[in-house]
PDB file of C-alpha atoms in Angstrom:
ATOM      1  CA  MET A1097      65.768 124.468  21.532  1.00  0.00           C
ATOM      2  CA  LYS A1098      64.740 120.850  21.056  1.00  0.00           C
ATOM      3  CA  ASN A1099      64.428 121.297  17.291  1.00  0.00           C
ATOM      4  CA  ILE A1100      67.768 123.080  17.100  1.00  0.00           C
ATOM      5  CA  LEU A1101      69.436 120.254  18.988  1.00  0.00           C
ATOM      6  CA  LEU A1102      67.904 117.672  16.656  1.00  0.00           C
ATOM      7  CA  VAL A1103      69.114 119.493  13.580  1.00  0.00           C
ATOM      8  CA  LEU A1104      72.608 119.921  15.001  1.00  0.00           C
ATOM      9  CA  LEU A1105      72.883 116.328  16.109  1.00  0.00           C
ATOM     10  CA  PHE A1106      72.551 114.836  12.673  1.00  0.00           C
ATOM     11  CA  ILE A1107      74.693 117.130  10.525  1.00  0.00           C
ATOM     12  CA  VAL A1108      77.315 114.820   9.070  1.00  0.00           C
ATOM     13  CA  ALA A1109      77.769 115.409   5.344  1.00  0.00           C
ATOM     14  CA  GLY A1110      80.038 118.461   5.263  1.00  0.00           C
ATOM     15  CA  CYS A1111      83.234 116.985   3.861  1.00  0.00           C
ATOM     16  CA  THR A1112      81.750 115.912   0.546  1.00  0.00           C
ATOM     17  CA  ASN A1113      79.834 117.905  -1.982  1.00  0.00           C
ATOM     18  CA  LYS A1114      77.026 116.055  -3.761  1.00  0.00           C
ATOM     19  CA  ASN A1115      78.107 117.631  -7.026  1.00  0.00           C
ATOM     20  CA  GLU A1116      81.640 116.281  -6.719  1.00  0.00           C
ATOM     21  CA  THR A1117      82.866 112.821  -7.570  1.00  0.00           C
ATOM     22  CA  PRO A1118      84.748 111.234  -4.663  1.00  0.00           C
ATOM     23  CA  PRO A1119      88.138 109.717  -5.451  1.00  0.00           C
ATOM     24  CA  ILE A1120      88.023 106.071  -6.406  1.00  0.00           C
ATOM     25  CA  ILE A1121      91.255 105.213  -4.601  1.00  0.00           C
ATOM     26  CA  GLN A1122      89.568 104.391  -1.312  1.00  0.00           C
ATOM     27  CA  GLN A1123      86.462 104.794   0.774  1.00  0.00           C
ATOM     28  CA  ILE A1124      85.924 108.076   2.554  1.00  0.00           C
ATOM     29  CA  CYS A1125      84.562 109.581   5.739  1.00  0.00           C
ATOM     30  CA  SER A1126      81.677 112.027   5.992  1.00  0.00           C
ATOM     31  CA  SER A1127      82.576 114.088   9.034  1.00  0.00           C
ATOM     32  CA  GLU A1128      81.722 117.758   8.703  1.00  0.00           C
ATOM     33  CA  PHE A1129      84.462 120.327   8.074  1.00  0.00           C
ATOM     34  CA  CYS A1130      84.452 123.299  10.399  1.00  0.00           C
ATOM     35  CA  SER A1131      82.776 126.581   9.445  1.00  0.00           C
ATOM     36  CA  GLU A1132      84.620 129.875   8.965  1.00  0.00           C
ATOM     37  CA  ASN A1133      83.953 130.754  12.611  1.00  0.00           C
ATOM     38  CA  GLY A1134      85.021 127.275  13.678  1.00  0.00           C
ATOM     39  CA  ALA A1135      88.284 127.711  11.790  1.00  0.00           C
ATOM     40  CA  LYS A1136      88.990 130.896  13.760  1.00  0.00           C
ATOM     41  CA  GLU A1137      88.352 129.030  17.008  1.00  0.00           C
ATOM     42  CA  LEU A1138      90.774 126.273  16.023  1.00  0.00           C
ATOM     43  CA  ILE A1139      93.451 128.692  14.827  1.00  0.00           C
ATOM     44  CA  ASN A1140      93.277 130.541  18.157  1.00  0.00           C
ATOM     45  CA  LEU A1141      93.359 127.268  20.083  1.00  0.00           C
ATOM     46  CA  TYR A1142      96.437 126.029  18.238  1.00  0.00           C
ATOM     47  CA  GLU A1143      98.374 129.124  19.298  1.00  0.00           C
ATOM     48  CA  ASP A1144      98.198 127.873  22.890  1.00  0.00           C
ATOM     49  CA  ASP A1145     101.411 126.205  24.030  1.00  0.00           C
ATOM     50  CA  ASN A1146      99.954 124.771  27.226  1.00  0.00           C
ATOM     51  CA  MET A1147      99.642 121.104  26.337  1.00  0.00           C
ATOM     52  CA  THR A1148      98.721 119.095  29.368  1.00  0.00           C
ATOM     53  CA  ASN A1149     101.355 116.577  30.415  1.00  0.00           C
ATOM     54  CA  GLU A1150      98.834 114.513  32.343  1.00  0.00           C
ATOM     55  CA  THR A1151      97.328 111.637  30.411  1.00  0.00           C
ATOM     56  CA  MET A1152      93.619 112.128  29.695  1.00  0.00           C
ATOM     57  CA  THR A1153      91.646 108.881  29.814  1.00  0.00           C
ATOM     58  CA  PHE A1154      88.458 108.346  27.809  1.00  0.00           C
ATOM     59  CA  LYS A1155      86.116 105.368  28.029  1.00  0.00           C
ATOM     60  CA  ILE A1156      84.821 103.817  24.797  1.00  0.00           C
ATOM     61  CA  ASN A1157      81.365 102.239  24.620  1.00  0.00           C
ATOM     62  CA  CYS A1158      81.228  99.779  21.709  1.00  0.00           C
ATOM     63  CA  ILE A1159      77.922  98.957  19.996  1.00  0.00           C
ATOM     64  CA  VAL A1160      77.809  96.207  17.370  1.00  0.00           C
ATOM     65  CA  ALA A1161      74.986  97.149  15.003  1.00  0.00           C
ATOM     66  CA  THR A1162      75.770  94.716  12.207  1.00  0.00           C
ATOM     67  CA  ASN A1163      74.909  91.078  11.549  1.00  0.00           C
ATOM     68  CA  LYS A1164      78.472  90.288  10.519  1.00  0.00           C
ATOM     69  CA  LYS A1165      79.615  87.312  12.577  1.00  0.00           C
ATOM     70  CA  VAL A1166      83.264  88.014  13.328  1.00  0.00           C
ATOM     71  CA  ASP A1167      85.445  88.687  16.335  1.00  0.00           C
ATOM     72  CA  PHE A1168      85.823  92.471  16.527  1.00  0.00           C
ATOM     73  CA  ASN A1169      88.526  92.035  19.191  1.00  0.00           C
ATOM     74  CA  PHE A1170      87.858  95.321  20.976  1.00  0.00           C
ATOM     75  CA  GLN A1171      90.629  94.982  23.528  1.00  0.00           C
ATOM     76  CA  LYS A1172      93.277  94.558  20.829  1.00  0.00           C
ATOM     77  CA  LYS A1173      91.857  97.501  18.888  1.00  0.00           C
ATOM     78  CA  ILE A1174      91.978  99.768  21.929  1.00  0.00           C
ATOM     79  CA  LYS A1175      95.497  98.606  22.745  1.00  0.00           C
ATOM     80  CA  ASN A1176      96.636  99.613  19.263  1.00  0.00           C
ATOM     81  CA  LEU A1177      94.832 102.969  19.572  1.00  0.00           C
ATOM     82  CA  ASN A1178      96.694 103.714  22.772  1.00  0.00           C
ATOM     83  CA  LYS A1179     100.022 103.134  21.034  1.00  0.00           C
ATOM     84  CA  VAL A1180      99.038 105.780  18.479  1.00  0.00           C
ATOM     85  CA  PHE A1181      97.519 108.404  20.800  1.00  0.00           C
ATOM     86  CA  ILE A1182     100.052 108.233  23.635  1.00  0.00           C
ATOM     87  CA  LYS A1183     102.026 111.157  22.129  1.00  0.00           C
ATOM     88  CA  GLY A1184      98.939 113.325  22.547  1.00  0.00           C
ATOM     89  CA  LYS A1185      98.582 112.267  26.193  1.00  0.00           C
ATOM     90  CA  ILE A1186      95.278 110.574  25.296  1.00  0.00           C
ATOM     91  CA  LYS A1187      94.382 107.089  26.492  1.00  0.00           C
ATOM     92  CA  PHE A1188      91.337 104.893  25.907  1.00  0.00           C
ATOM     93  CA  ILE A1189      89.704 102.164  27.945  1.00  0.00           C
ATOM     94  CA  VAL A1190      86.871 100.011  26.642  1.00  0.00           C
ATOM     95  CA  HIS A1191      83.617  99.411  28.522  1.00  0.00           C
ATOM     96  CA  SER A1192      83.534  95.792  29.650  1.00  0.00           C
ATOM     97  CA  GLU A1193      80.008  95.282  28.321  1.00  0.00           C
ATOM     98  CA  ILE A1194      79.691  95.253  24.515  1.00  0.00           C
ATOM     99  CA  SER A1195      76.187  96.149  23.311  1.00  0.00           C
ATOM    100  CA  ILE A1196      74.631  94.139  20.478  1.00  0.00           C
ATOM    101  CA  SER A1197      71.988  95.904  18.375  1.00  0.00           C
ATOM    102  CA  PRO A1198      72.005  94.285  14.898  1.00  0.00           C
ATOM    103  CA  GLN A1199      70.314  96.111  12.031  1.00  0.00           C
ATOM    104  CA  LYS A1200      70.648  96.074   8.220  1.00  0.00           C
ATOM    105  CA  LEU A1201      71.160  99.706   7.221  1.00  0.00           C
ATOM    106  CA  THR A1202      74.624 100.342   5.752  1.00  0.00           C
ATOM    107  CA  ILE A1203      76.847 103.170   6.907  1.00  0.00           C
ATOM    108  CA  ASP A1204      75.996 105.085   3.702  1.00  0.00           C
ATOM    109  CA  GLN A1205      72.275 104.786   4.422  1.00  0.00           C
ATOM    110  CA  ILE A1206      72.689 105.767   8.059  1.00  0.00           C
ATOM    111  CA  ALA A1207      74.629 108.900   7.096  1.00  0.00           C
ATOM    112  CA  GLU A1208      71.691 109.935   4.886  1.00  0.00           C
ATOM    113  CA  LYS A1209      68.933 109.288   7.435  1.00  0.00           C
ATOM    114  CA  GLU A1210      68.219 111.920  10.056  1.00  0.00           C
ATOM    115  CA  GLY A1211      66.977 110.358  13.237  1.00  0.00           C
ATOM    116  CA  ILE A1212      68.654 106.959  12.791  1.00  0.00           C
ATOM    117  CA  PHE A1213      70.645 107.680  15.932  1.00  0.00           C
ATOM    118  CA  THR A1214      67.515 107.099  18.023  1.00  0.00           C
ATOM    119  CA  GLN A1215      67.725 103.383  17.183  1.00  0.00           C
ATOM    120  CA  PHE A1216      70.864 103.110  19.270  1.00  0.00           C
ATOM    121  CA  LYS A1217      69.938 105.275  22.244  1.00  0.00           C
ATOM    122  CA  GLN A1218      69.034 102.270  24.358  1.00  0.00           C
ATOM    123  CA  ASN A1219      72.608 101.017  24.010  1.00  0.00           C
ATOM    124  CA  LEU A1220      74.282 104.207  25.145  1.00  0.00           C
ATOM    125  CA  LYS A1221      75.833 104.067  28.592  1.00  0.00           C
ATOM    126  CA  LYS A1222      74.574 106.484  31.202  1.00  0.00           C
ATOM    127  CA  GLU A1223      78.091 107.338  32.311  1.00  0.00           C
ATOM    128  CA  LYS A1224      80.336 109.491  30.134  1.00  0.00           C
ATOM    129  CA  SER A1225      81.878 107.674  27.185  1.00  0.00           C
ATOM    130  CA  ILE A1226      82.688 107.840  23.483  1.00  0.00           C
ATOM    131  CA  ASN A1227      80.157 105.727  21.577  1.00  0.00           C
ATOM    132  CA  ILE A1228      81.586 103.738  18.673  1.00  0.00           C
ATOM    133  CA  ILE A1229      78.869 102.070  16.597  1.00  0.00           C
ATOM    134  CA  ILE A1230      79.922  99.377  14.106  1.00  0.00           C
ATOM    135  CA  VAL A1231      77.436  99.128  11.229  1.00  0.00           C
ATOM    136  CA  PRO A1232      77.243  97.261   7.881  1.00  0.00           C
ATOM    137  CA  HIS A1233      79.626  98.528   5.212  1.00  0.00           C
ATOM    138  CA  GLY A1234      78.340 100.337   2.143  1.00  0.00           C
ATOM    139  CA  LYS A1235      79.830 101.505  -1.149  1.00  0.00           C
ATOM    140  CA  SER A1236      81.487 104.789  -0.249  1.00  0.00           C
ATOM    141  CA  LEU A1237      81.845 105.574   3.457  1.00  0.00           C
ATOM    142  CA  ASN A1238      84.347 104.136   5.898  1.00  0.00           C
ATOM    143  CA  GLY A1239      83.008 106.107   8.830  1.00  0.00           C
ATOM    144  CA  PHE A1240      81.833 109.430  10.147  1.00  0.00           C
ATOM    145  CA  THR A1241      81.882 111.326  13.401  1.00  0.00           C
ATOM    146  CA  LEU A1242      79.095 113.563  14.674  1.00  0.00           C
ATOM    147  CA  VAL A1243      80.781 116.929  15.146  1.00  0.00           C
ATOM    148  CA  LEU A1244      79.977 120.594  15.655  1.00  0.00           C
ATOM    149  CA  PRO A1245      81.267 122.906  12.895  1.00  0.00           C
ATOM    150  CA  GLU A1246      81.759 125.814  15.338  1.00  0.00           C
ATOM    151  CA  LYS A1247      81.116 127.005  18.906  1.00  0.00           C
ATOM    152  CA  PHE A1248      82.905 123.949  20.245  1.00  0.00           C
ATOM    153  CA  LEU A1249      82.142 124.815  23.867  1.00  0.00           C
ATOM    154  CA  ASN A1250      78.646 123.544  23.071  1.00  0.00           C
ATOM    155  CA  TYR A1251      80.066 120.024  23.228  1.00  0.00           C
ATOM    156  CA  LEU A1252      79.778 120.401  27.001  1.00  0.00           C
ATOM    157  CA  ASN A1253      75.991 120.833  26.668  1.00  0.00           C
ATOM    158  CA  LEU A1254      75.024 119.007  23.480  1.00  0.00           C
ATOM    159  CA  GLY A1255      77.238 115.970  23.680  1.00  0.00           C
ATOM    160  CA  TYR A1256      78.179 114.647  20.223  1.00  0.00           C
ATOM    161  CA  GLU A1257      80.003 111.616  21.513  1.00  0.00           C
ATOM    162  CA  THR A1258      79.312 109.186  18.657  1.00  0.00           C
ATOM    163  CA  ILE A1259      81.446 107.696  15.904  1.00  0.00           C
ATOM    164  CA  TYR A1260      80.055 105.368  13.212  1.00  0.00           C
ATOM    165  CA  ILE A1261      82.423 102.948  11.508  1.00  0.00           C
ATOM    166  CA  SER A1262      81.711 100.233   8.947  1.00  0.00           C
ATOM    167  CA  ASP A1263      82.221  96.584   9.841  1.00  0.00           C
ATOM    168  CA  LYS A1264      84.787  96.410   7.034  1.00  0.00           C
ATOM    169  CA  ALA A1265      86.746  99.559   7.941  1.00  0.00           C
ATOM    170  CA  TRP A1266      86.981  98.403  11.562  1.00  0.00           C
ATOM    171  CA  PHE A1267      89.677  95.955  10.479  1.00  0.00           C
ATOM    172  CA  ASN A1268      91.974  98.370   8.678  1.00  0.00           C
ATOM    173  CA  THR A1269      94.667 100.247  10.580  1.00  0.00           C
ATOM    174  CA  SER A1270      93.677 103.861   9.981  1.00  0.00           C
ATOM    175  CA  THR A1271      89.924 104.594   9.833  1.00  0.00           C
ATOM    176  CA  LEU A1272      89.242 104.608  13.567  1.00  0.00           C
ATOM    177  CA  GLN A1273      92.337 106.752  14.136  1.00  0.00           C
ATOM    178  CA  HIS A1274      91.029 109.149  11.468  1.00  0.00           C
ATOM    179  CA  GLU A1275      87.580 109.410  13.074  1.00  0.00           C
ATOM    180  CA  LEU A1276      89.009 109.906  16.561  1.00  0.00           C
ATOM    181  CA  GLY A1277      91.140 112.663  15.055  1.00  0.00           C
ATOM    182  CA  HIS A1278      87.884 114.350  14.040  1.00  0.00           C
ATOM    183  CA  PHE A1279      86.487 113.695  17.521  1.00  0.00           C
ATOM    184  CA  PHE A1280      89.382 115.696  18.948  1.00  0.00           C
ATOM    185  CA  GLY A1281      89.004 118.547  16.475  1.00  0.00           C
ATOM    186  CA  LEU A1282      91.330 117.628  13.604  1.00  0.00           C
ATOM    187  CA  GLN A1283      90.291 118.583  10.073  1.00  0.00           C
ATOM    188  CA  HIS A1284      91.216 116.848   6.832  1.00  0.00           C
ATOM    189  CA  THR A1285      94.762 117.676   5.727  1.00  0.00           C
ATOM    190  CA  PHE A1286      93.490 118.949   2.361  1.00  0.00           C
ATOM    191  CA  GLY A1287      90.969 121.332   3.908  1.00  0.00           C
ATOM    192  CA  GLU A1288      87.281 121.676   3.131  1.00  0.00           C
ATOM    193  CA  LEU A1289      86.951 120.489  -0.477  1.00  0.00           C
ATOM    194  CA  ILE A1290      87.496 116.903  -1.542  1.00  0.00           C
ATOM    195  CA  LYS A1291      88.192 117.716  -5.201  1.00  0.00           C
ATOM    196  CA  GLU A1292      91.799 117.094  -6.246  1.00  0.00           C
ATOM    197  CA  ASN A1293      94.010 120.204  -6.313  1.00  0.00           C
ATOM    198  CA  SER A1294      91.305 122.324  -4.659  1.00  0.00           C
ATOM    199  CA  THR A1295      93.197 123.009  -1.447  1.00  0.00           C
ATOM    200  CA  LEU A1296      93.746 126.685  -0.676  1.00  0.00           C
ATOM    201  CA  GLU A1297      96.944 125.942   1.227  1.00  0.00           C
ATOM    202  CA  LYS A1298      99.972 126.889  -0.854  1.00  0.00           C
ATOM    203  CA  PRO A1299     102.536 124.194  -1.709  1.00  0.00           C
ATOM    204  CA  ASN A1300     105.242 126.151   0.143  1.00  0.00           C
ATOM    205  CA  GLY A1301     103.069 126.298   3.274  1.00  0.00           C
ATOM    206  CA  THR A1302     103.214 130.065   3.733  1.00  0.00           C
ATOM    207  CA  ASN A1303      99.493 130.203   4.586  1.00  0.00           C
ATOM    208  CA  CYS A1304      99.382 126.942   6.552  1.00  0.00           C
ATOM    209  CA  LYS A1305      97.923 128.613   9.648  1.00  0.00           C
ATOM    210  CA  GLU A1306      94.860 129.860   7.789  1.00  0.00           C
ATOM    211  CA  GLU A1307      94.172 127.134   5.202  1.00  0.00           C
ATOM    212  CA  GLY A1308      94.176 123.349   4.925  1.00  0.00           C
ATOM    213  CA  ASP A1309      93.931 121.911   8.424  1.00  0.00           C
ATOM    214  CA  PHE A1310      95.484 125.028  10.085  1.00  0.00           C
ATOM    215  CA  ILE A1311      98.399 122.980  11.417  1.00  0.00           C
ATOM    216  CA  ARG A1312     101.930 124.060  10.506  1.00  0.00           C
ATOM    217  CA  ASP A1313     103.705 120.721  10.230  1.00  0.00           C
ATOM    218  CA  THR A1314     101.191 118.998   7.936  1.00  0.00           C
ATOM    219  CA  PRO A1315     102.346 119.777   4.368  1.00  0.00           C
ATOM    220  CA  SER A1316      99.891 121.234   1.869  1.00  0.00           C
ATOM    221  CA  ASP A1317      97.773 118.341   0.595  1.00  0.00           C
ATOM    222  CA  PRO A1318      96.154 118.476  -2.858  1.00  0.00           C
ATOM    223  CA  ASN A1319      94.347 115.168  -2.181  1.00  0.00           C
ATOM    224  CA  GLY A1320      95.966 113.632  -5.224  1.00  0.00           C
ATOM    225  CA  LYS A1321      96.906 110.056  -6.064  1.00  0.00           C
ATOM    226  CA  THR A1322      99.444 107.468  -5.033  1.00  0.00           C
ATOM    227  CA  ASP A1323     100.847 104.457  -6.813  1.00  0.00           C
ATOM    228  CA  ALA A1324     100.481 100.904  -5.527  1.00  0.00           C
ATOM    229  CA  TYR A1325     103.516 101.389  -3.257  1.00  0.00           C
ATOM    230  CA  CYS A1326     102.225 104.528  -1.503  1.00  0.00           C
ATOM    231  CA  ASN A1327     104.449 106.836  -3.522  1.00  0.00           C
ATOM    232  CA  TYR A1328     102.808 110.177  -4.248  1.00  0.00           C
ATOM    233  CA  VAL A1329     102.089 110.861  -7.925  1.00  0.00           C
ATOM    234  CA  LYS A1330     103.440 114.365  -8.526  1.00  0.00           C
ATOM    235  CA  SER A1331     100.898 117.127  -8.994  1.00  0.00           C
ATOM    236  CA  ILE A1332     101.446 120.805  -9.720  1.00  0.00           C
ATOM    237  CA  ASN A1333      99.240 123.783  -8.884  1.00  0.00           C
ATOM    238  CA  LYS A1334      98.198 126.449 -11.397  1.00  0.00           C
ATOM    239  CA  ASN A1335     101.325 128.499 -10.654  1.00  0.00           C
ATOM    240  CA  GLY A1336     103.645 125.601 -11.398  1.00  0.00           C
ATOM    241  CA  LYS A1337     104.461 124.826  -7.761  1.00  0.00           C
ATOM    242  CA  ILE A1338     104.918 121.175  -6.852  1.00  0.00           C
ATOM    243  CA  TYR A1339     103.089 119.614  -3.902  1.00  0.00           C
ATOM    244  CA  SER A1340     104.885 117.223  -1.532  1.00  0.00           C
ATOM    245  CA  PRO A1341     102.213 115.935   0.846  1.00  0.00           C
ATOM    246  CA  LYS A1342     102.644 113.170   3.359  1.00  0.00           C
ATOM    247  CA  VAL A1343     100.531 110.276   2.126  1.00  0.00           C
ATOM    248  CA  ASN A1344     100.835 108.484   5.483  1.00  0.00           C
ATOM    249  CA  ASN A1345      98.897 111.033   7.535  1.00  0.00           C
ATOM    250  CA  TYR A1346      95.830 109.634   9.269  1.00  0.00           C
ATOM    251  CA  MET A1347      93.760 112.715   8.405  1.00  0.00           C
ATOM    252  CA  SER A1348      94.356 112.497   4.655  1.00  0.00           C
ATOM    253  CA  TYR A1349      92.303 110.587   2.069  1.00  0.00           C
ATOM    254  CA  TYR A1350      95.200 108.487   0.793  1.00  0.00           C
ATOM    255  CA  PRO A1351      94.791 104.679   0.855  1.00  0.00           C
ATOM    256  CA  ASN A1352      94.283 103.202   4.302  1.00  0.00           C
ATOM    257  CA  LYS A1353      97.290 100.924   3.879  1.00  0.00           C
ATOM    258  CA  CYS A1354      99.530 103.994   3.521  1.00  0.00           C
ATOM    259  CA  LYS A1355      98.421 105.822   6.654  1.00  0.00           C
ATOM    260  CA  ASN A1356     100.252 105.419   9.960  1.00  0.00           C
ATOM    261  CA  GLU A1357     101.041 108.860  11.391  1.00  0.00           C
ATOM    262  CA  PHE A1358      99.856 111.952  13.205  1.00  0.00           C
ATOM    263  CA  THR A1359     102.338 114.836  13.235  1.00  0.00           C
ATOM    264  CA  LYS A1360     103.663 116.546  16.348  1.00  0.00           C
ATOM    265  CA  GLY A1361     101.387 119.476  15.579  1.00  0.00           C
ATOM    266  CA  GLN A1362      98.352 117.241  15.273  1.00  0.00           C
ATOM    267  CA  TYR A1363      99.105 115.617  18.634  1.00  0.00           C
ATOM    268  CA  LYS A1364      99.347 119.050  20.191  1.00  0.00           C
ATOM    269  CA  ALA A1365      96.081 120.117  18.518  1.00  0.00           C
ATOM    270  CA  MET A1366      94.210 117.043  19.786  1.00  0.00           C
ATOM    271  CA  ASN A1367      95.619 117.498  23.264  1.00  0.00           C
ATOM    272  CA  LEU A1368      94.510 121.125  23.418  1.00  0.00           C
ATOM    273  CA  PHE A1369      91.087 120.326  21.957  1.00  0.00           C
ATOM    274  CA  ALA A1370      90.521 117.445  24.378  1.00  0.00           C
ATOM    275  CA  LYS A1371      91.502 119.607  27.339  1.00  0.00           C
ATOM    276  CA  GLU A1372      89.359 122.554  26.222  1.00  0.00           C
ATOM    277  CA  TYR A1373      86.264 120.965  24.683  1.00  0.00           C
ATOM    278  CA  ARG A1374      86.167 117.264  25.664  1.00  0.00           C
ATOM    279  CA  SER A1375      87.120 117.654  29.323  1.00  0.00           C
ATOM    280  CA  TYR A1376      83.646 116.535  30.420  1.00  0.00           C
ATOM    281  CA  LEU A1377      84.467 113.018  29.152  1.00  0.00           C
ATOM    282  CA  ILE A1378      87.800 112.624  30.921  1.00  0.00           C
ATOM    283  CA  TYR A1379      87.974 109.935  33.619  1.00  0.00           C
TER     284      TYR A1379
END
């Protein structure tokens, strides 16, 4: 069991394929996409209409693991997060004590190294909390969240309460929202594969419940390109159908400056996931 736990704890590379070239338009995350069984769990969960109307409060434990000498302004960051997540009845509070554990490994290097998490164990709070670890920026990753690809009820036993974010991405207005979306079960809007035009969700959305991110009100996303003004550059699938994705969705890979929205369906999905699988962290 110990070995299984160790293997599970450090799986993080599922949303990129080593044989694929990531888009140049922006840095990416490396949070694992759900498995086929995990997709079935999410699809069943999203059919539930029993969103809780009571606000669920989660405590954030911040760990600064970079030598960058700047004011990370945690209180302001959490305040802005609460403005975004309020529609999902999710609220965050920050632990009053900020842990300092400087080290030199970049976020790219940390994502590749199994066992690196042990370096930060001494900074984890004993009480329940979401651990956000700020580490030196690298060349490709903005952040990643340790997630289970299936059997989400195991969160109650195994934990997985950690998000890594680069000391550069911390200051944009979308990466932390993106990673917390993963924390509460959201998948990338384009689905499993990062390659442009590889989404299995049809442009007209007729299979939106089974493909993409399994959420009805997020348009099919081919993970294409935008211009400098956040206008989508038209792309067409092999059958001549035109995609019309939202380039401002937090769970997409469009430029960080473009992203500022979760949909109503995504808020519902996070609410249901938090209630079902993250209830052990609610204050």
